[in-house]
mmCIF file of C-alpha atoms and ligand atoms in Angstrom:
data_model
loop_
_atom_site.group_PDB
_atom_site.id
_atom_site.type_symbol
_atom_site.label_atom_id
_atom_site.label_comp_id
_atom_site.label_asym_id
_atom_site.label_seq_id
_atom_site.Cartn_x
_atom_site.Cartn_y
_atom_site.Cartn_z
ATOM 1 C CA MET D 23 67.234 135.874 188.034
ATOM 2 C CA ARG D 24 66.466 133.196 190.607
ATOM 3 C CA ALA D 25 67.397 129.594 189.806
ATOM 4 C CA VAL D 26 67.191 126.414 191.853
ATOM 5 C CA GLN D 27 70.490 124.584 192.146
ATOM 6 C CA PHE D 28 72.726 122.463 194.315
ATOM 7 C CA THR D 29 76.490 122.643 194.561
ATOM 8 C CA GLU D 30 77.154 119.359 196.367
ATOM 9 C CA TYR D 31 75.543 115.937 196.691
ATOM 10 C CA GLY D 32 73.412 115.518 199.795
ATOM 11 C CA PRO D 33 69.932 115.666 201.348
ATOM 12 C CA ALA D 34 67.139 117.977 200.214
ATOM 13 C CA GLY D 35 68.669 120.803 202.268
ATOM 14 C CA VAL D 36 71.478 121.259 199.727
ATOM 15 C CA VAL D 37 68.903 122.571 197.251
ATOM 16 C CA HIS D 38 68.735 126.358 197.263
ATOM 17 C CA VAL D 39 67.844 129.380 195.166
ATOM 18 C CA ALA D 40 70.749 131.371 193.707
ATOM 19 C CA GLU D 41 70.949 134.627 191.749
ATOM 20 C CA VAL D 42 72.362 133.701 188.331
ATOM 21 C CA PRO D 43 72.663 135.401 184.931
ATOM 22 C CA GLU D 44 69.620 135.108 182.666
ATOM 23 C CA PRO D 45 69.920 132.608 179.783
ATOM 24 C CA HIS D 46 69.054 133.654 176.225
ATOM 25 C CA ALA D 47 67.385 131.813 173.393
ATOM 26 C CA GLY D 48 69.771 130.419 170.778
ATOM 27 C CA PRO D 49 68.832 129.333 167.264
ATOM 28 C CA GLY D 50 65.748 127.138 167.266
ATOM 29 C CA GLU D 51 64.953 127.948 170.901
ATOM 30 C CA ILE D 52 62.583 130.236 172.785
ATOM 31 C CA ARG D 53 62.838 131.793 176.216
ATOM 32 C CA VAL D 54 59.926 131.958 178.628
ATOM 33 C CA ALA D 55 59.279 133.983 181.748
ATOM 34 C CA VAL D 56 58.500 130.930 183.845
ATOM 35 C CA ARG D 57 55.193 130.770 185.733
ATOM 36 C CA ALA D 58 55.527 127.151 186.918
ATOM 37 C CA SER D 59 58.090 124.375 186.522
ATOM 38 C CA GLY D 60 58.248 120.685 187.272
ATOM 39 C CA VAL D 61 60.250 118.873 189.932
ATOM 40 C CA SER D 62 62.017 115.860 188.394
ATOM 41 C CA PRO D 63 62.466 112.782 190.615
ATOM 42 C CA GLY D 64 65.456 111.737 188.477
ATOM 43 C CA GLU D 65 67.284 114.878 189.558
ATOM 44 C CA ILE D 66 66.591 114.013 193.165
ATOM 45 C CA ALA D 67 68.408 110.717 192.678
ATOM 46 C CA VAL D 68 71.288 112.727 191.160
ATOM 47 C CA ARG D 69 71.266 115.200 194.059
ATOM 48 C CA SER D 70 71.381 112.447 196.657
ATOM 49 C CA GLY D 71 74.670 111.214 195.184
ATOM 50 C CA ARG D 72 73.450 107.650 194.672
ATOM 51 C CA MET D 73 73.795 108.028 190.895
ATOM 52 C CA ARG D 74 77.276 109.562 191.007
ATOM 53 C CA ASP D 75 79.021 106.476 189.589
ATOM 54 C CA VAL D 76 76.736 106.143 186.557
ATOM 55 C CA LEU D 77 75.755 109.787 186.104
ATOM 56 C CA PRO D 78 78.331 112.181 187.584
ATOM 57 C CA VAL D 79 77.360 115.856 187.286
ATOM 58 C CA ALA D 80 79.178 119.176 187.327
ATOM 59 C CA PHE D 81 78.363 121.765 190.016
ATOM 60 C CA PRO D 82 76.469 123.983 190.282
ATOM 61 C CA PHE D 83 73.737 121.676 189.006
ATOM 62 C CA ARG D 84 70.734 123.765 187.947
ATOM 63 C CA THR D 85 67.560 121.708 188.308
ATOM 64 C CA GLY D 86 64.406 121.420 186.251
ATOM 65 C CA PHE D 87 63.500 119.857 182.918
ATOM 66 C CA ASP D 88 60.043 121.239 182.165
ATOM 67 C CA ALA D 89 58.318 124.574 182.584
ATOM 68 C CA ALA D 90 55.418 126.713 181.456
ATOM 69 C CA GLY D 91 55.424 130.439 180.976
ATOM 70 C CA VAL D 92 55.082 133.420 178.688
ATOM 71 C CA VAL D 93 57.372 133.656 175.653
ATOM 72 C CA ASP D 94 59.708 136.658 175.900
ATOM 73 C CA GLU D 95 62.534 135.815 173.439
ATOM 74 C CA ILE D 96 62.473 133.960 170.152
ATOM 75 C CA GLY D 97 65.653 132.453 168.714
ATOM 76 C CA ALA D 98 66.734 132.551 165.083
ATOM 77 C CA GLY D 99 64.773 130.319 162.765
ATOM 78 C CA VAL D 100 61.808 129.810 165.086
ATOM 79 C CA THR D 101 58.366 130.253 163.552
ATOM 80 C CA GLY D 102 54.821 129.714 164.745
ATOM 81 C CA VAL D 103 55.175 131.306 168.155
ATOM 82 C CA ASP D 104 55.046 134.950 169.286
ATOM 83 C CA VAL D 105 56.314 136.947 172.234
ATOM 84 C CA GLY D 106 53.506 136.917 174.798
ATOM 85 C CA ASP D 107 52.249 133.410 173.934
ATOM 86 C CA ALA D 108 51.543 131.028 176.809
ATOM 87 C CA VAL D 109 53.441 127.764 176.281
ATOM 88 C CA PHE D 110 54.684 124.702 178.098
ATOM 89 C CA GLY D 111 57.785 122.770 177.174
ATOM 90 C CA ALA D 112 61.194 121.476 178.121
ATOM 91 C CA VAL D 113 64.778 122.664 178.280
ATOM 92 C CA HIS D 114 67.714 120.797 176.734
ATOM 93 C CA PRO D 115 68.079 117.593 178.776
ATOM 94 C CA ALA D 116 71.824 118.059 179.198
ATOM 95 C CA ARG D 117 71.456 121.730 180.220
ATOM 96 C CA ARG D 118 68.524 121.466 182.672
ATOM 97 C CA GLY D 119 67.733 124.685 184.584
ATOM 98 C CA ALA D 120 63.950 124.938 184.093
ATOM 99 C CA ASN D 121 63.380 125.674 187.814
ATOM 100 C CA ALA D 122 64.303 129.322 187.239
ATOM 101 C CA ASP D 123 62.629 132.651 186.516
ATOM 102 C CA PHE D 124 63.595 132.361 182.839
ATOM 103 C CA ALA D 125 64.079 129.137 180.911
ATOM 104 C CA VAL D 126 65.240 128.426 177.370
ATOM 105 C CA LEU D 127 62.998 125.794 175.817
ATOM 106 C CA VAL D 128 64.047 123.455 173.000
ATOM 107 C CA ALA D 129 60.567 121.914 172.642
ATOM 108 C CA TRP D 130 57.228 123.532 173.377
ATOM 109 C CA ALA D 131 53.535 123.693 172.574
ATOM 110 C CA ALA D 132 50.728 126.133 173.275
ATOM 111 C CA ARG D 133 49.393 125.844 176.824
ATOM 112 C CA PRO D 134 45.946 124.219 176.692
ATOM 113 C CA ALA D 135 43.311 126.685 177.869
ATOM 114 C CA ALA D 136 41.973 124.167 180.363
ATOM 115 C CA TRP D 137 45.280 123.869 182.224
ATOM 116 C CA SER D 138 46.407 126.083 185.078
ATOM 117 C CA TRP D 139 50.012 127.236 185.061
ATOM 118 C CA ALA D 140 50.769 124.620 187.708
ATOM 119 C CA GLU D 141 49.375 121.822 185.538
ATOM 120 C CA ALA D 142 51.255 123.076 182.494
ATOM 121 C CA GLY D 143 54.529 123.510 184.399
ATOM 122 C CA GLY D 144 55.029 119.798 184.965
ATOM 123 C CA ALA D 145 53.382 118.488 181.809
ATOM 124 C CA ALA D 146 56.108 118.356 179.179
ATOM 125 C CA GLY D 147 58.379 115.761 180.772
ATOM 126 C CA ALA D 148 55.514 113.409 181.537
ATOM 127 C CA ALA D 149 54.064 113.822 178.038
ATOM 128 C CA GLU D 150 57.412 113.239 176.311
ATOM 129 C CA THR D 151 58.210 110.203 178.464
ATOM 130 C CA SER D 152 54.745 108.682 178.031
ATOM 131 C CA ALA D 153 54.882 109.030 174.253
ATOM 132 C CA ARG D 154 58.428 107.621 174.183
ATOM 133 C CA VAL D 155 57.666 104.438 176.122
ATOM 134 C CA LEU D 156 54.257 103.773 174.569
ATOM 135 C CA ASP D 157 55.767 104.185 171.089
ATOM 136 C CA ARG D 158 58.622 101.838 171.960
ATOM 137 C CA LEU D 159 56.097 99.222 173.097
ATOM 138 C CA ALA D 160 53.863 99.993 170.088
ATOM 139 C CA VAL D 161 50.821 100.211 172.355
ATOM 140 C CA ARG D 162 47.615 100.314 170.341
ATOM 141 C CA ALA D 163 43.859 99.897 170.533
ATOM 142 C CA GLY D 164 42.622 96.591 171.857
ATOM 143 C CA GLN D 165 45.771 95.805 173.823
ATOM 144 C CA THR D 166 46.110 95.495 177.581
ATOM 145 C CA VAL D 167 48.856 97.531 179.254
ATOM 146 C CA LEU D 168 50.111 97.353 182.819
ATOM 147 C CA ILE D 169 51.513 100.589 184.236
ATOM 148 C CA GLN D 170 53.516 100.139 187.417
ATOM 149 C CA GLY D 171 53.589 103.279 189.589
ATOM 150 C CA ALA D 172 50.534 104.650 187.822
ATOM 151 C CA ALA D 173 49.616 107.395 190.318
ATOM 152 C CA GLY D 174 52.907 109.289 190.078
ATOM 153 C CA GLY D 175 53.821 112.285 187.975
ATOM 154 C CA THR D 176 54.735 110.197 184.941
ATOM 155 C CA GLY D 177 52.425 107.234 185.466
ATOM 156 C CA SER D 178 49.296 109.387 185.767
ATOM 157 C CA VAL D 179 49.936 110.839 182.306
ATOM 158 C CA ALA D 180 51.037 107.497 180.806
ATOM 159 C CA VAL D 181 47.730 105.962 181.921
ATOM 160 C CA GLN D 182 45.757 108.638 180.063
ATOM 161 C CA PHE D 183 47.969 108.427 176.951
ATOM 162 C CA ALA D 184 47.555 104.635 176.824
ATOM 163 C CA ALA D 185 43.797 104.840 177.395
ATOM 164 C CA ALA D 186 43.549 107.446 174.625
ATOM 165 C CA ARG D 187 45.201 104.951 172.247
ATOM 166 C CA GLY D 188 42.297 102.629 172.997
ATOM 167 C CA ALA D 189 44.230 100.276 175.253
ATOM 168 C CA ARG D 190 42.849 98.690 178.382
ATOM 169 C CA VAL D 191 45.027 99.991 181.221
ATOM 170 C CA ILE D 192 45.761 98.247 184.495
ATOM 171 C CA GLY D 193 47.589 100.558 186.896
ATOM 172 C CA THR D 194 49.319 99.864 190.196
ATOM 173 C CA ALA D 195 49.182 102.151 193.217
ATOM 174 C CA SER D 196 48.513 102.057 196.934
ATOM 175 C CA GLU D 197 44.899 101.286 197.808
ATOM 176 C CA HIS D 198 44.066 104.901 198.714
ATOM 177 C CA ASN D 199 44.943 105.928 195.142
ATOM 178 C CA HIS D 200 42.659 103.421 193.427
ATOM 179 C CA ASP D 201 39.721 105.791 192.909
ATOM 180 C CA PHE D 202 42.222 108.290 191.525
ATOM 181 C CA LEU D 203 43.471 105.697 189.020
ATOM 182 C CA ARG D 204 39.882 104.903 188.008
ATOM 183 C CA SER D 205 39.320 108.612 187.377
ATOM 184 C CA LEU D 206 42.262 108.552 184.944
ATOM 185 C CA GLY D 207 40.906 105.536 183.070
ATOM 186 C CA ALA D 208 42.856 102.675 184.657
ATOM 187 C CA GLU D 209 41.715 99.545 186.443
ATOM 188 C CA PRO D 210 43.652 99.623 189.713
ATOM 189 C CA THR D 211 45.528 97.022 191.678
ATOM 190 C CA THR D 212 48.255 97.240 194.294
ATOM 191 C CA TYR D 213 51.963 96.732 193.618
ATOM 192 C CA GLY D 214 54.110 94.418 195.773
ATOM 193 C CA PRO D 215 53.886 90.715 196.687
ATOM 194 C CA GLY D 216 51.214 88.846 194.711
ATOM 195 C CA LEU D 217 51.258 91.295 191.798
ATOM 196 C CA VAL D 218 51.679 88.570 189.174
ATOM 197 C CA ASP D 219 48.629 86.651 190.428
ATOM 198 C CA ARG D 220 46.522 89.768 190.775
ATOM 199 C CA VAL D 221 47.238 90.881 187.229
ATOM 200 C CA ARG D 222 46.663 87.361 185.846
ATOM 201 C CA ALA D 223 43.274 87.339 187.568
ATOM 202 C CA MET D 224 42.396 90.691 185.990
ATOM 203 C CA ALA D 225 43.766 89.769 182.554
ATOM 204 C CA PRO D 226 43.638 85.986 182.117
ATOM 205 C CA GLY D 227 44.684 86.386 178.484
ATOM 206 C CA GLY D 228 47.877 88.168 179.550
ATOM 207 C CA VAL D 229 49.075 91.726 179.068
ATOM 208 C CA ASP D 230 50.645 93.009 175.860
ATOM 209 C CA ALA D 231 52.948 95.619 177.359
ATOM 210 C CA VAL D 232 54.291 96.759 180.718
ATOM 211 C CA VAL D 233 55.488 100.273 181.541
ATOM 212 C CA ASP D 234 57.534 100.404 184.729
ATOM 213 C CA CYS D 235 57.525 103.867 186.317
ATOM 214 C CA ALA D 236 58.758 102.664 189.706
ATOM 215 C CA GLY D 237 61.632 100.167 189.584
ATOM 216 C CA GLY D 238 62.446 97.283 191.906
ATOM 217 C CA ALA D 239 60.026 94.707 190.521
ATOM 218 C CA LEU D 240 61.330 93.697 187.103
ATOM 219 C CA PRO D 241 61.221 89.903 187.665
ATOM 220 C CA ASP D 242 57.495 90.177 188.443
ATOM 221 C CA LEU D 243 56.852 92.561 185.564
ATOM 222 C CA VAL D 244 58.642 90.249 183.111
ATOM 223 C CA ALA D 245 56.570 87.339 184.437
ATOM 224 C CA VAL D 246 53.382 89.345 183.876
ATOM 225 C CA ALA D 247 54.418 90.259 180.321
ATOM 226 C CA GLY D 248 55.767 86.808 179.488
ATOM 227 C CA ASP D 249 58.668 88.370 177.562
ATOM 228 C CA PRO D 250 61.197 91.028 178.654
ATOM 229 C CA ALA D 251 60.846 92.680 175.232
ATOM 230 C CA ARG D 252 57.318 93.658 176.230
ATOM 231 C CA VAL D 253 58.556 95.568 179.290
ATOM 232 C CA VAL D 254 60.069 99.053 179.302
ATOM 233 C CA THR D 255 61.294 100.663 182.492
ATOM 234 C CA ILE D 256 62.059 104.324 183.043
ATOM 235 C CA ALA D 257 63.184 103.834 186.615
ATOM 236 C CA ASP D 258 65.215 100.650 187.069
ATOM 237 C CA VAL D 259 68.972 100.736 186.430
ATOM 238 C CA THR D 260 69.137 96.922 186.744
ATOM 239 C CA ALA D 261 67.073 96.625 183.546
ATOM 240 C CA ARG D 262 69.855 95.026 181.524
ATOM 241 C CA ASP D 263 70.160 92.155 184.040
ATOM 242 C CA HIS D 264 66.558 91.252 183.226
ATOM 243 C CA GLY D 265 66.769 91.735 179.465
ATOM 244 C CA VAL D 266 64.544 94.799 179.793
ATOM 245 C CA HIS D 267 64.988 98.115 177.994
ATOM 246 C CA LEU D 268 65.667 101.144 180.193
ATOM 247 C CA SER D 269 64.322 104.151 178.332
ATOM 248 C CA HIS D 270 65.882 107.493 179.149
ATOM 249 C CA GLY D 271 66.954 110.652 177.402
ATOM 250 C CA ALA D 272 70.243 111.369 179.159
ATOM 251 C CA PRO D 273 72.949 110.997 176.487
ATOM 252 C CA GLU D 274 75.803 111.048 178.959
ATOM 253 C CA SER D 275 74.449 108.137 180.977
ATOM 254 C CA GLU D 276 76.323 104.869 181.314
ATOM 255 C CA THR D 277 73.085 102.981 181.911
ATOM 256 C CA GLY D 278 72.597 102.506 178.185
ATOM 257 C CA ALA D 279 72.106 104.568 175.055
ATOM 258 C CA ALA D 280 69.452 107.240 175.169
ATOM 259 C CA ASP D 281 66.243 106.859 173.202
ATOM 260 C CA PRO D 282 65.359 109.743 170.880
ATOM 261 C CA LEU D 283 63.162 112.158 172.814
ATOM 262 C CA ALA D 284 59.509 111.904 171.776
ATOM 263 C CA TRP D 285 58.723 115.597 171.549
ATOM 264 C CA HIS D 286 55.547 114.818 169.601
ATOM 265 C CA GLY D 287 54.161 113.827 173.016
ATOM 266 C CA LEU D 288 53.591 117.553 173.657
ATOM 267 C CA ALA D 289 51.292 117.821 170.641
ATOM 268 C CA VAL D 290 49.496 114.664 171.755
ATOM 269 C CA ALA D 291 49.001 116.258 175.178
ATOM 270 C CA VAL D 292 47.569 119.430 173.631
ATOM 271 C CA GLU D 293 45.157 117.436 171.483
ATOM 272 C CA LEU D 294 43.963 115.265 174.375
ATOM 273 C CA ALA D 295 43.648 118.258 176.716
ATOM 274 C CA GLY D 296 41.545 120.034 174.086
ATOM 275 C CA GLU D 297 39.227 117.043 174.004
ATOM 276 C CA GLY D 298 39.028 116.989 177.814
ATOM 277 C CA ARG D 299 40.856 113.652 177.879
ATOM 278 C CA LEU D 300 44.067 114.674 179.633
ATOM 279 C CA ARG D 301 44.716 116.357 182.908
ATOM 280 C CA VAL D 302 48.025 116.696 184.670
ATOM 281 C CA PRO D 303 47.326 115.985 188.323
ATOM 282 C CA VAL D 304 49.310 118.297 190.603
ATOM 283 C CA ALA D 305 50.351 116.683 193.871
ATOM 284 C CA ALA D 306 51.587 119.957 195.368
ATOM 285 C CA ALA D 307 52.777 123.393 194.274
ATOM 286 C CA PHE D 308 55.528 125.197 196.195
ATOM 287 C CA PRO D 309 56.933 128.696 195.762
ATOM 288 C CA ILE D 310 60.341 128.479 194.068
ATOM 289 C CA GLY D 311 62.001 129.483 197.338
ATOM 290 C CA GLU D 312 60.707 126.260 198.900
ATOM 291 C CA ALA D 313 62.307 123.944 196.349
ATOM 292 C CA ALA D 314 63.973 121.944 199.129
ATOM 293 C CA ARG D 315 60.509 121.124 200.554
ATOM 294 C CA ALA D 316 59.415 120.011 197.105
ATOM 295 C CA HIS D 317 62.404 117.667 196.969
ATOM 296 C CA GLU D 318 61.484 116.288 200.409
ATOM 297 C CA LEU D 319 57.952 115.531 199.266
ATOM 298 C CA SER D 320 59.183 113.895 196.066
ATOM 299 C CA GLU D 321 61.539 111.723 198.082
ATOM 300 C CA THR D 322 58.611 110.159 199.928
ATOM 301 C CA ARG D 323 57.795 108.513 196.552
ATOM 302 C CA HIS D 324 54.113 108.874 197.340
ATOM 303 C CA ALA D 325 53.183 112.091 195.633
ATOM 304 C CA ARG D 326 49.942 111.734 193.667
ATOM 305 C CA GLY D 327 50.729 113.404 190.384
ATOM 306 C CA LYS D 328 53.325 116.021 189.646
ATOM 307 C CA ILE D 329 55.112 118.304 192.100
ATOM 308 C CA VAL D 330 55.636 121.815 190.744
ATOM 309 C CA LEU D 331 57.296 125.094 191.680
ATOM 310 C CA LEU D 332 55.517 128.412 191.210
ATOM 311 C CA HIS D 333 57.599 131.371 190.032
ATOM 312 C CA ARG D 334 55.304 134.360 189.678
ATOM 313 C CA ALA D 335 51.959 135.301 191.181
HETATM 314 N N1 NAP S 22 63.889 107.539 182.188
HETATM 315 C C1 NAP S 22 63.114 108.582 181.969
HETATM 316 O O1 NAP S 22 63.044 109.125 180.864
HETATM 317 C C2 NAP S 22 62.300 109.105 183.108
HETATM 318 C C3 NAP S 22 61.392 110.155 182.911
HETATM 319 C C4 NAP S 22 60.602 110.548 183.994
HETATM 320 C C5 NAP S 22 60.740 109.910 185.217
HETATM 321 N N2 NAP S 22 61.666 108.918 185.352
HETATM 322 C C6 NAP S 22 61.804 108.175 186.611
HETATM 323 O O2 NAP S 22 60.615 107.398 186.730
HETATM 324 C C7 NAP S 22 60.243 107.295 188.093
HETATM 325 C C8 NAP S 22 58.821 107.772 188.232
HETATM 326 O O3 NAP S 22 58.762 109.162 188.012
HETATM 327 P P1 NAP S 22 57.511 109.947 188.546
HETATM 328 O O4 NAP S 22 57.682 111.353 188.131
HETATM 329 O O5 NAP S 22 56.262 109.245 188.157
HETATM 330 O O6 NAP S 22 57.774 109.758 190.108
HETATM 331 P P2 NAP S 22 56.805 110.038 191.306
HETATM 332 O O7 NAP S 22 55.757 110.996 190.907
HETATM 333 O O8 NAP S 22 57.655 110.381 192.465
HETATM 334 O O9 NAP S 22 56.154 108.607 191.574
HETATM 335 C C9 NAP S 22 55.440 108.446 192.769
HETATM 336 C C10 NAP S 22 54.560 107.211 192.603
HETATM 337 O O10 NAP S 22 55.342 106.028 192.739
HETATM 338 C C11 NAP S 22 54.537 105.046 193.336
HETATM 339 N N3 NAP S 22 55.383 104.080 194.034
HETATM 340 C C12 NAP S 22 56.140 104.287 195.139
HETATM 341 N N4 NAP S 22 56.790 103.143 195.474
HETATM 342 C C13 NAP S 22 56.422 102.207 194.555
HETATM 343 C C14 NAP S 22 56.740 100.840 194.357
HETATM 344 N N5 NAP S 22 57.578 100.195 195.175
HETATM 345 N N6 NAP S 22 56.180 100.184 193.313
HETATM 346 C C15 NAP S 22 55.322 100.817 192.475
HETATM 347 N N7 NAP S 22 54.983 102.122 192.606
HETATM 348 C C16 NAP S 22 55.525 102.802 193.633
HETATM 349 C C17 NAP S 22 53.649 105.804 194.290
HETATM 350 O O11 NAP S 22 52.439 105.111 194.420
HETATM 351 P P3 NAP S 22 51.551 105.154 195.767
HETATM 352 O O12 NAP S 22 51.739 106.515 196.402
HETATM 353 O O13 NAP S 22 50.187 104.896 195.285
HETATM 354 O O14 NAP S 22 52.123 104.075 196.653
HETATM 355 C C18 NAP S 22 53.480 107.179 193.650
HETATM 356 O O15 NAP S 22 52.250 107.302 192.976
HETATM 357 C C19 NAP S 22 61.293 108.065 188.884
HETATM 358 O O16 NAP S 22 62.263 107.143 189.312
HETATM 359 C C20 NAP S 22 61.889 109.013 187.857
HETATM 360 O O17 NAP S 22 63.218 109.351 188.157
HETATM 361 C C21 NAP S 22 62.443 108.515 184.338
#
């Protein structure tokens, strides 16, 4: 089967498709014939080599954390799913390899009827992450939440998850993405200099929680929250210096202990999608053979929504 991988650190060009043996579902797992899979910005940081001191990897590194497809193998002990079902889900975080023609999923849910394969392909990671950080911050109805980097693949889902909890959501993005943020249920503002004043003007009573999906602005985000305990970042490895929690699911990381993965986020996504309250914006969809182009687009850090790879017609 075809799988996206890289065998050395470097620019997007080191990403290529290789012929590799098919994986098989072990106990508690299912295998899908992948129709679409998500491109993970965290893996791009790994590929570039800038994470090699904190997160060294073995080569070949097979990319991809989430995928959607048709179930074609069911591991021992698995119930509630049949061969032929359309699902979306995620592979084991330490194993990766979802950007391939077949992927072994450790968590999954039925693909919502309203979602295209492309939307479903990149949904699981964003849903799991959104549930994980919003749970950690105990975001609930009546609160005000600031989401930094709200137009990206993760932020765009986190906005909708927070709004669905009944929170008021302020989201940051470039000006041209402000209507997009409104369409997701957030009140938009721009990130960068003056952020603290802009948010204080929008929420004079303060914000209850801050989700940082971008990195690089923790002093401002702590000032907005008034307490580092009310800030969670998924993207800033300097978190500890600011007394902020860095939430991640990579057990081998030296950037702090992993949080338990919030797989219930997939069920939340299914429920919200069924009510027409969750979409997974797709910034771009590339054929699997153009994975390097997908990495290039992701590296611009200005994709609106999720970048996905398409595996079958
Ligand atoms: N720890 C975890 O569990 C976990 C899970 C998922 C993702 N992540 C990490 O979280 C980050 C976000 O992931 P993603 O999938 O949402 O990435 P993404 O889709 O590439 O994010 C792109 C978004 O970032 C915004 N952005 C760019 N520069 C910014 C800045 N200086 N300040 C604020 N926003 C900025 C852009 O906004 P505009 O285009 O509007 O400027 C764009 O909407 C990545 O670093 C990823 O590795 C971590």
